[in-house]
Amino acid sequence: MDQSHSAYGAQGTAHALAEVASAVVRALTDRRGMSLTTAATLARLERGGPARLTALATAEGVAQPSMTQLVQRLEAQGLAERIGDPADGRVTLVAITDAGRDVLAERRKARDARLADLLATLSDEEQRSLGAAARTALPLVRRMLEDDGVRPRPLPAQHHTGSSR
């Protein structure tokens, strides 16, 4: 976009970022596979380590009973497990398993392959422009979200786990 920030404005930039994020998420979402909340929960456990169920529910913006059900499904699939808190034996934490890490790695690989296929539909010049814009935007968006105390959620990718959620 050739417009300057002052001409485009914060609202225009916000709208454009939201549209880009929404379009990418829609393009990468495999509705037959893992839900966004499930993938985000696994990624949070991978990134942050074991967590209390209540903390996971709060972080993902779901009710505790919903997170309890989600964790039970993850346990049944072998993607997460409950472990004791080494700092407080009365507390149970949820942790990602090696199988959960493998699923996330597969999802990321599929996501990247899907995006590469989509990029191939653009001209070389368009690919370079989009690449430059992404390399500029990513650190700025990360800093903006960190400054606000928001932890970015990973984008979903395609992976079929046999479960609809």
mmCIF file of C-alpha atoms in Angstrom:
data_model
loop_
_atom_site.group_PDB
_atom_site.id
_atom_site.type_symbol
_atom_site.label_atom_id
_atom_site.label_comp_id
_atom_site.label_asym_id
_atom_site.label_seq_id
_atom_site.Cartn_x
_atom_site.Cartn_y
_atom_site.Cartn_z
ATOM 1 C CA MET A 1 0.000 0.000 0.000
ATOM 2 C CA ASP A 2 1.458 3.310 -1.060
ATOM 3 C CA GLN A 3 -0.415 5.427 1.442
ATOM 4 C CA SER A 4 1.513 6.919 4.334
ATOM 5 C CA HIS A 5 0.545 6.160 7.918
ATOM 6 C CA SER A 6 -0.831 9.669 8.350
ATOM 7 C CA ALA A 7 -3.029 9.298 5.268
ATOM 8 C CA TYR A 8 -4.026 5.740 6.135
ATOM 9 C CA GLY A 9 -4.386 6.335 9.869
ATOM 10 C CA ALA A 10 -4.315 4.001 12.833
ATOM 11 C CA GLN A 11 -7.871 2.808 12.163
ATOM 12 C CA GLY A 12 -7.050 1.979 8.560
ATOM 13 C CA THR A 13 -3.914 0.114 9.591
ATOM 14 C CA ALA A 14 -5.852 -1.746 12.292
ATOM 15 C CA HIS A 15 -8.528 -2.722 9.783
ATOM 16 C CA ALA A 16 -5.953 -3.870 7.216
ATOM 17 C CA LEU A 17 -4.087 -5.976 9.808
ATOM 18 C CA ALA A 18 -7.335 -7.548 10.974
ATOM 19 C CA GLU A 19 -8.297 -8.350 7.384
ATOM 20 C CA VAL A 20 -4.888 -9.905 6.659
ATOM 21 C CA ALA A 21 -5.006 -11.996 9.831
ATOM 22 C CA SER A 22 -8.558 -13.129 9.129
ATOM 23 C CA ALA A 23 -7.811 -14.043 5.512
ATOM 24 C CA VAL A 24 -4.733 -16.057 6.470
ATOM 25 C CA VAL A 25 -6.550 -17.874 9.276
ATOM 26 C CA ARG A 26 -9.446 -18.730 6.949
ATOM 27 C CA ALA A 27 -7.037 -20.027 4.309
ATOM 28 C CA LEU A 28 -5.170 -22.212 6.789
ATOM 29 C CA THR A 29 -8.011 -23.556 8.905
ATOM 30 C CA ASP A 30 -8.756 -27.226 8.374
ATOM 31 C CA ARG A 31 -12.256 -27.480 9.779
ATOM 32 C CA ARG A 32 -12.006 -31.276 9.767
ATOM 33 C CA GLY A 33 -9.062 -31.272 12.144
ATOM 34 C CA MET A 34 -8.176 -29.698 15.429
ATOM 35 C CA SER A 35 -10.084 -26.628 16.636
ATOM 36 C CA LEU A 36 -8.315 -23.294 16.945
ATOM 37 C CA THR A 37 -8.673 -23.403 20.738
ATOM 38 C CA THR A 38 -7.200 -26.900 20.908
ATOM 39 C CA ALA A 39 -4.231 -25.965 18.734
ATOM 40 C CA ALA A 40 -3.702 -22.727 20.658
ATOM 41 C CA THR A 41 -3.812 -24.588 23.982
ATOM 42 C CA LEU A 42 -1.224 -27.130 22.837
ATOM 43 C CA ALA A 43 0.979 -24.356 21.468
ATOM 44 C CA ARG A 44 0.677 -22.440 24.748
ATOM 45 C CA LEU A 45 1.775 -25.557 26.667
ATOM 46 C CA GLU A 46 4.674 -26.046 24.266
ATOM 47 C CA ARG A 47 5.744 -22.398 24.523
ATOM 48 C CA GLY A 48 5.147 -21.801 28.238
ATOM 49 C CA GLY A 49 5.504 -25.212 29.800
ATOM 50 C CA PRO A 50 3.086 -26.988 32.126
ATOM 51 C CA ALA A 51 0.187 -24.864 33.381
ATOM 52 C CA ARG A 52 -2.787 -25.037 35.689
ATOM 53 C CA LEU A 53 -6.062 -25.807 34.010
ATOM 54 C CA THR A 54 -7.552 -22.547 35.315
ATOM 55 C CA ALA A 55 -4.660 -20.559 33.820
ATOM 56 C CA LEU A 56 -5.158 -22.278 30.457
ATOM 57 C CA ALA A 57 -8.873 -21.503 30.497
ATOM 58 C CA THR A 58 -8.219 -17.839 31.260
ATOM 59 C CA ALA A 59 -5.453 -17.558 28.660
ATOM 60 C CA GLU A 60 -7.609 -19.089 25.925
ATOM 61 C CA GLY A 61 -10.753 -17.210 26.921
ATOM 62 C CA VAL A 62 -12.905 -20.237 27.667
ATOM 63 C CA ALA A 63 -14.809 -21.382 30.734
ATOM 64 C CA GLN A 64 -13.027 -23.788 33.056
ATOM 65 C CA PRO A 65 -15.487 -26.666 32.347
ATOM 66 C CA SER A 66 -14.795 -26.251 28.613
ATOM 67 C CA MET A 67 -11.040 -26.348 29.198
ATOM 68 C CA THR A 68 -11.470 -29.410 31.414
ATOM 69 C CA GLN A 69 -13.240 -31.195 28.542
ATOM 70 C CA LEU A 70 -10.615 -30.045 26.043
ATOM 71 C CA VAL A 71 -7.774 -31.297 28.268
ATOM 72 C CA GLN A 72 -9.578 -34.625 28.725
ATOM 73 C CA ARG A 73 -9.772 -34.987 24.921
ATOM 74 C CA LEU A 74 -6.078 -34.079 24.594
ATOM 75 C CA GLU A 75 -5.221 -36.679 27.235
ATOM 76 C CA ALA A 76 -7.321 -39.329 25.473
ATOM 77 C CA GLN A 77 -5.446 -38.566 22.233
ATOM 78 C CA GLY A 78 -2.101 -38.730 24.022
ATOM 79 C CA LEU A 79 -1.315 -35.095 23.214
ATOM 80 C CA ALA A 80 -1.299 -33.785 26.801
ATOM 81 C CA GLU A 81 -0.963 -35.212 30.281
ATOM 82 C CA ARG A 82 -1.560 -34.128 33.846
ATOM 83 C CA ILE A 83 1.498 -33.961 36.058
ATOM 84 C CA GLY A 84 2.185 -32.930 39.632
ATOM 85 C CA ASP A 85 3.524 -29.471 40.322
ATOM 86 C CA PRO A 86 7.061 -29.889 41.679
ATOM 87 C CA ALA A 87 6.638 -26.649 43.659
ATOM 88 C CA ASP A 88 3.301 -27.663 45.235
ATOM 89 C CA GLY A 89 2.311 -31.317 45.453
ATOM 90 C CA ARG A 90 -1.359 -30.372 45.843
ATOM 91 C CA VAL A 91 -1.472 -28.797 42.378
ATOM 92 C CA THR A 92 -1.938 -30.635 39.099
ATOM 93 C CA LEU A 93 -0.534 -29.144 35.910
ATOM 94 C CA VAL A 94 -1.296 -29.872 32.272
ATOM 95 C CA ALA A 95 1.733 -30.592 30.072
ATOM 96 C CA ILE A 96 2.184 -31.284 26.388
ATOM 97 C CA THR A 97 3.483 -34.741 25.465
ATOM 98 C CA ASP A 98 6.024 -35.609 22.795
ATOM 99 C CA ALA A 99 3.085 -36.719 20.618
ATOM 100 C CA GLY A 100 1.519 -33.273 21.116
ATOM 101 C CA ARG A 101 4.763 -31.622 20.043
ATOM 102 C CA ASP A 102 4.835 -33.870 16.971
ATOM 103 C CA VAL A 103 1.268 -32.875 16.047
ATOM 104 C CA LEU A 104 2.145 -29.184 16.355
ATOM 105 C CA ALA A 105 5.251 -29.670 14.210
ATOM 106 C CA GLU A 106 3.148 -31.445 11.557
ATOM 107 C CA ARG A 107 0.548 -28.665 11.656
ATOM 108 C CA ARG A 108 3.247 -26.013 11.223
ATOM 109 C CA LYS A 109 4.798 -27.909 8.336
ATOM 110 C CA ALA A 110 1.392 -28.225 6.644
ATOM 111 C CA ARG A 111 0.679 -24.525 7.302
ATOM 112 C CA ASP A 112 3.964 -23.467 5.746
ATOM 113 C CA ALA A 113 3.425 -25.742 2.733
ATOM 114 C CA ARG A 114 -0.089 -24.334 2.210
ATOM 115 C CA LEU A 115 1.224 -20.774 2.393
ATOM 116 C CA ALA A 116 4.057 -21.618 -0.019
ATOM 117 C CA ASP A 117 1.482 -22.998 -2.475
ATOM 118 C CA LEU A 118 -0.547 -19.803 -2.166
ATOM 119 C CA LEU A 119 2.559 -17.643 -2.616
ATOM 120 C CA ALA A 120 3.386 -19.536 -5.811
ATOM 121 C CA THR A 121 0.259 -18.012 -7.373
ATOM 122 C CA LEU A 122 1.875 -14.550 -7.122
ATOM 123 C CA SER A 123 4.485 -13.086 -9.438
ATOM 124 C CA ASP A 124 8.105 -12.969 -8.267
ATOM 125 C CA GLU A 125 7.783 -9.232 -7.666
ATOM 126 C CA GLU A 126 4.583 -9.693 -5.642
ATOM 127 C CA GLN A 127 6.256 -12.436 -3.596
ATOM 128 C CA ARG A 128 9.227 -10.171 -2.848
ATOM 129 C CA SER A 129 6.905 -7.300 -1.864
ATOM 130 C CA LEU A 130 4.814 -9.494 0.405
ATOM 131 C CA GLY A 131 7.948 -11.033 1.937
ATOM 132 C CA ALA A 132 9.393 -7.580 2.672
ATOM 133 C CA ALA A 133 6.099 -6.430 4.185
ATOM 134 C CA ALA A 134 5.872 -9.546 6.362
ATOM 135 C CA ARG A 135 9.482 -9.216 7.557
ATOM 136 C CA THR A 136 8.761 -5.594 8.475
ATOM 137 C CA ALA A 137 5.375 -6.260 10.088
ATOM 138 C CA LEU A 138 6.166 -9.335 12.181
ATOM 139 C CA PRO A 139 8.596 -7.803 14.690
ATOM 140 C CA LEU A 140 6.412 -4.696 14.978
ATOM 141 C CA VAL A 141 3.264 -6.725 15.624
ATOM 142 C CA ARG A 142 5.068 -8.931 18.149
ATOM 143 C CA ARG A 143 6.368 -5.881 20.010
ATOM 144 C CA MET A 144 2.953 -4.225 19.905
ATOM 145 C CA LEU A 145 1.304 -7.330 21.378
ATOM 146 C CA GLU A 146 4.006 -7.866 24.005
ATOM 147 C CA ASP A 147 3.791 -4.207 25.069
ATOM 148 C CA ASP A 148 0.058 -4.720 25.538
ATOM 149 C CA GLY A 149 0.584 -7.906 27.546
ATOM 150 C CA VAL A 150 -1.059 -10.003 24.843
ATOM 151 C CA ARG A 151 0.641 -13.257 23.942
ATOM 152 C CA PRO A 152 0.092 -13.970 20.262
ATOM 153 C CA ARG A 153 -1.638 -17.231 19.464
ATOM 154 C CA PRO A 154 -0.149 -19.401 16.767
ATOM 155 C CA LEU A 155 -1.937 -19.542 13.471
ATOM 156 C CA PRO A 156 -3.720 -22.785 12.818
ATOM 157 C CA ALA A 157 -2.578 -25.140 10.129
ATOM 158 C CA GLN A 158 -3.923 -28.235 8.530
ATOM 159 C CA HIS A 159 -3.740 -31.478 10.485
ATOM 160 C CA HIS A 160 -6.371 -34.133 10.929
ATOM 161 C CA THR A 161 -6.377 -35.735 14.378
ATOM 162 C CA GLY A 162 -9.603 -37.641 14.000
ATOM 163 C CA SER A 163 -11.323 -35.310 16.419
ATOM 164 C CA SER A 164 -13.488 -32.365 15.485
ATOM 165 C CA ARG A 165 -12.358 -30.355 18.498
#
